[in-house]
PDB file of C-alpha atoms in Angstrom:
ATOM      1  CA  UNK P   1     278.641  85.527 140.446  1.00  0.00           C
ATOM      2  CA  UNK P   2     278.946  89.265 139.244  1.00  0.00           C
ATOM      3  CA  UNK P   3     275.676  88.488 137.238  1.00  0.00           C
ATOM      4  CA  UNK P   4     274.023  87.156 140.083  1.00  0.00           C
ATOM      5  CA  UNK P   5     274.889  89.939 142.424  1.00  0.00           C
ATOM      6  CA  UNK P   6     273.860  92.699 140.180  1.00  0.00           C
ATOM      7  CA  UNK P   7     270.418  91.026 139.610  1.00  0.00           C
ATOM      8  CA  UNK P   8     270.009  90.658 143.294  1.00  0.00           C
ATOM      9  CA  UNK P   9     271.118  94.115 143.934  1.00  0.00           C
ATOM     10  CA  UNK P  10     268.475  95.345 140.954  1.00  0.00           C
ATOM     11  CA  UNK P  11     266.030  93.132 142.609  1.00  0.00           C
ATOM     12  CA  UNK P  12     266.718  94.427 146.096  1.00  0.00           C
ATOM     13  CA  UNK P  13     266.429  98.529 144.747  1.00  0.00           C
ATOM     14  CA  UNK P  14     263.307  97.943 142.840  1.00  0.00           C
ATOM     15  CA  UNK P  15     261.577  96.526 145.747  1.00  0.00           C
ATOM     16  CA  UNK P  16     263.101  99.452 148.186  1.00  0.00           C
ATOM     17  CA  UNK P  17     261.741 101.730 145.520  1.00  0.00           C
ATOM     18  CA  UNK P  18     258.213 100.316 145.789  1.00  0.00           C
ATOM     19  CA  UNK P  19     258.404  99.923 149.863  1.00  0.00           C
ATOM     20  CA  UNK P  20     259.183 103.844 149.553  1.00  0.00           C
ATOM     21  CA  UNK P  21     256.203 104.593 146.875  1.00  0.00           C
ATOM     22  CA  UNK P  22     253.602 102.408 149.405  1.00  0.00           C
ATOM     23  CA  UNK P  23     254.847 103.968 152.479  1.00  0.00           C
ATOM     24  CA  UNK P  24     254.401 107.698 150.596  1.00  0.00           C
ATOM     25  CA  UNK P  25     251.077 106.474 149.433  1.00  0.00           C
ATOM     26  CA  UNK P  26     250.183 105.326 152.878  1.00  0.00           C
ATOM     27  CA  UNK P  27     251.254 108.547 154.584  1.00  0.00           C
ATOM     28  CA  UNK P  28     249.283 110.515 151.913  1.00  0.00           C
ATOM     29  CA  UNK P  29     246.162 108.663 152.709  1.00  0.00           C
ATOM     30  CA  UNK P  30     246.630 108.693 156.732  1.00  0.00           C
ATOM     31  CA  UNK P  31     246.717 112.308 155.854  1.00  0.00           C
ATOM     32  CA  UNK P  32     243.767 112.515 153.972  1.00  0.00           C
ATOM     33  CA  UNK P  33     241.909 110.455 156.484  1.00  0.00           C
ATOM     34  CA  UNK P  34     242.972 112.813 159.361  1.00  0.00           C
ATOM     35  CA  UNK P  35     241.433 115.403 157.016  1.00  0.00           C
ATOM     36  CA  UNK P  36     238.262 113.588 156.945  1.00  0.00           C
ATOM     37  CA  UNK P  37     238.132 112.816 160.458  1.00  0.00           C
ATOM     38  CA  UNK P  38     238.390 116.703 161.178  1.00  0.00           C
ATOM     39  CA  UNK P  39     235.762 117.439 158.673  1.00  0.00           C
ATOM     40  CA  UNK P  40     233.498 115.115 159.898  1.00  0.00           C
ATOM     41  CA  UNK P  41     233.979 116.579 163.567  1.00  0.00           C
ATOM     42  CA  UNK P  42     233.179 119.867 162.367  1.00  0.00           C
ATOM     43  CA  UNK P  43     230.124 118.611 160.532  1.00  0.00           C
ATOM     44  CA  UNK P  44     228.907 116.805 163.246  1.00  0.00           C
ATOM     45  CA  UNK P  45     229.371 120.212 165.521  1.00  0.00           C
ATOM     46  CA  UNK P  46     227.365 121.950 162.947  1.00  0.00           C
ATOM     47  CA  UNK P  47     224.561 119.287 162.883  1.00  0.00           C
ATOM     48  CA  UNK P  48     224.446 119.619 166.878  1.00  0.00           C
ATOM     49  CA  UNK P  49     224.174 123.384 166.780  1.00  0.00           C
ATOM     50  CA  UNK P  50     221.340 122.874 164.242  1.00  0.00           C
ATOM     51  CA  UNK P  51     219.495 120.378 166.855  1.00  0.00           C
ATOM     52  CA  UNK P  52     220.224 122.832 169.859  1.00  0.00           C
ATOM     53  CA  UNK P  53     218.201 125.548 167.360  1.00  0.00           C
ATOM     54  CA  UNK P  54     215.488 123.117 166.686  1.00  0.00           C
ATOM     55  CA  UNK P  55     214.817 121.911 170.082  1.00  0.00           C
ATOM     56  CA  UNK P  56     211.019 122.638 171.105  1.00  0.00           C
ATOM     57  CA  UNK P  57     209.850 123.572 174.368  1.00  0.00           C
ATOM     58  CA  UNK P  58     207.670 120.240 175.440  1.00  0.00           C
ATOM     59  CA  UNK P  59     205.634 122.294 177.598  1.00  0.00           C
ATOM     60  CA  UNK P  60     203.258 125.044 176.425  1.00  0.00           C
ATOM     61  CA  UNK P  61     202.836 125.038 172.349  1.00  0.00           C
ATOM     62  CA  UNK P  62     202.969 128.029 170.981  1.00  0.00           C
ATOM     63  CA  UNK P  63     202.312 129.391 167.592  1.00  0.00           C
ATOM     64  CA  UNK P  64     205.717 128.615 166.148  1.00  0.00           C
ATOM     65  CA  UNK P  65     206.331 125.025 167.948  1.00  0.00           C
ATOM     66  CA  UNK P  66     204.625 123.282 165.080  1.00  0.00           C
ATOM     67  CA  UNK P  67     202.196 121.666 167.122  1.00  0.00           C
ATOM     68  CA  UNK P  68     204.778 120.570 169.267  1.00  0.00           C
ATOM     69  CA  UNK P  69     206.431 118.525 166.564  1.00  0.00           C
ATOM     70  CA  UNK P  70     209.934 119.240 165.182  1.00  0.00           C
ATOM     71  CA  UNK P  71     212.658 117.238 163.153  1.00  0.00           C
ATOM     72  CA  UNK P  72     215.986 116.084 164.602  1.00  0.00           C
ATOM     73  CA  UNK P  73     219.049 114.789 163.293  1.00  0.00           C
ATOM     74  CA  UNK P  74     218.371 111.678 165.435  1.00  0.00           C
ATOM     75  CA  UNK P  75     215.306 111.352 163.580  1.00  0.00           C
ATOM     76  CA  UNK P  76     216.848 110.844 160.285  1.00  0.00           C
ATOM     77  CA  UNK P  77     220.143 109.209 160.775  1.00  0.00           C
ATOM     78  CA  UNK P  78     219.099 105.872 160.641  1.00  0.00           C
ATOM     79  CA  UNK P  79     216.348 106.589 158.009  1.00  0.00           C
ATOM     80  CA  UNK P  80     216.408 106.213 154.483  1.00  0.00           C
ATOM     81  CA  UNK P  81     217.162 109.315 152.309  1.00  0.00           C
ATOM     82  CA  UNK P  82     213.561 109.060 151.208  1.00  0.00           C
ATOM     83  CA  UNK P  83     212.104 108.722 154.555  1.00  0.00           C
ATOM     84  CA  UNK P  84     214.356 111.320 155.994  1.00  0.00           C
ATOM     85  CA  UNK P  85     213.368 114.112 153.233  1.00  0.00           C
ATOM     86  CA  UNK P  86     209.628 112.769 154.039  1.00  0.00           C
ATOM     87  CA  UNK P  87     210.210 114.097 157.387  1.00  0.00           C
ATOM     88  CA  UNK P  88     211.821 117.406 156.794  1.00  0.00           C
ATOM     89  CA  UNK P  89     208.888 118.303 154.031  1.00  0.00           C
ATOM     90  CA  UNK P  90     206.103 117.406 156.728  1.00  0.00           C
ATOM     91  CA  UNK P  91     207.712 119.481 159.486  1.00  0.00           C
ATOM     92  CA  UNK P  92     208.105 122.159 156.566  1.00  0.00           C
ATOM     93  CA  UNK P  93     204.394 121.926 155.684  1.00  0.00           C
ATOM     94  CA  UNK P  94     203.263 122.020 159.200  1.00  0.00           C
ATOM     95  CA  UNK P  95     205.540 125.276 159.759  1.00  0.00           C
ATOM     96  CA  UNK P  96     204.212 126.831 156.749  1.00  0.00           C
ATOM     97  CA  UNK P  97     200.515 126.208 157.487  1.00  0.00           C
ATOM     98  CA  UNK P  98     200.805 127.026 161.245  1.00  0.00           C
ATOM     99  CA  UNK P  99     202.595 130.582 160.164  1.00  0.00           C
ATOM    100  CA  UNK P 100     200.035 130.734 157.434  1.00  0.00           C
ATOM    101  CA  UNK P 101     197.442 130.471 160.281  1.00  0.00           C
ATOM    102  CA  UNK P 102     199.128 132.998 162.805  1.00  0.00           C
ATOM    103  CA  UNK P 103     199.530 135.535 159.652  1.00  0.00           C
ATOM    104  CA  UNK P 104     195.957 135.418 158.999  1.00  0.00           C
ATOM    105  CA  UNK P 105     195.182 136.066 162.652  1.00  0.00           C
ATOM    106  CA  UNK P 106     197.503 138.708 162.780  1.00  0.00           C
ATOM    107  CA  UNK P 107     195.873 140.831 159.490  1.00  0.00           C
ATOM    108  CA  UNK P 108     192.301 139.820 161.225  1.00  0.00           C
ATOM    109  CA  UNK P 109     193.220 141.436 164.569  1.00  0.00           C
ATOM    110  CA  UNK P 110     195.081 144.608 162.615  1.00  0.00           C
ATOM    111  CA  UNK P 111     191.812 145.234 160.326  1.00  0.00           C
ATOM    112  CA  UNK P 112     189.617 144.915 163.763  1.00  0.00           C
ATOM    113  CA  UNK P 113     192.090 147.532 165.509  1.00  0.00           C
ATOM    114  CA  UNK P 114     191.781 150.119 162.431  1.00  0.00           C
ATOM    115  CA  UNK P 115     187.927 149.592 162.232  1.00  0.00           C
ATOM    116  CA  UNK P 116     188.162 150.288 166.414  1.00  0.00           C
ATOM    117  CA  UNK P 117     190.379 153.081 165.751  1.00  0.00           C
ATOM    118  CA  UNK P 118     188.072 154.744 163.111  1.00  0.00           C
ATOM    119  CA  UNK P 119     185.004 154.031 165.304  1.00  0.00           C
ATOM    120  CA  UNK P 120     186.612 156.022 168.095  1.00  0.00           C
ATOM    121  CA  UNK P 121     187.645 158.979 165.935  1.00  0.00           C
ATOM    122  CA  UNK P 122     184.352 159.058 164.299  1.00  0.00           C
ATOM    123  CA  UNK P 123     182.702 158.947 167.577  1.00  0.00           C
TER     124      UNK P 123
END
């Protein structure tokens, strides 16, 4: 009887120890999940802030509106990584082309102003 009691007690202690370890691991996992949730919420807020900065006025297209097109996070959230990158690079290409055009026009206006000032001095 005593041997049986010792054996049952030993199994009970092992079971209790395993249960305690399992509970500690569960608590650690729950803590990690909460930490990841907080990080996810922080990232979502940052994405929303970036989305707000990308808002393009749908009315009059100006020089920096990229011809009325912008890439929003919602445009890329359901797409594949390759498609998302393609949208971003297309948008960057349009922005660069528009910026280059505006820069060339600015340089041309500066040259015209210089010529006008020079001709006014010469007169």
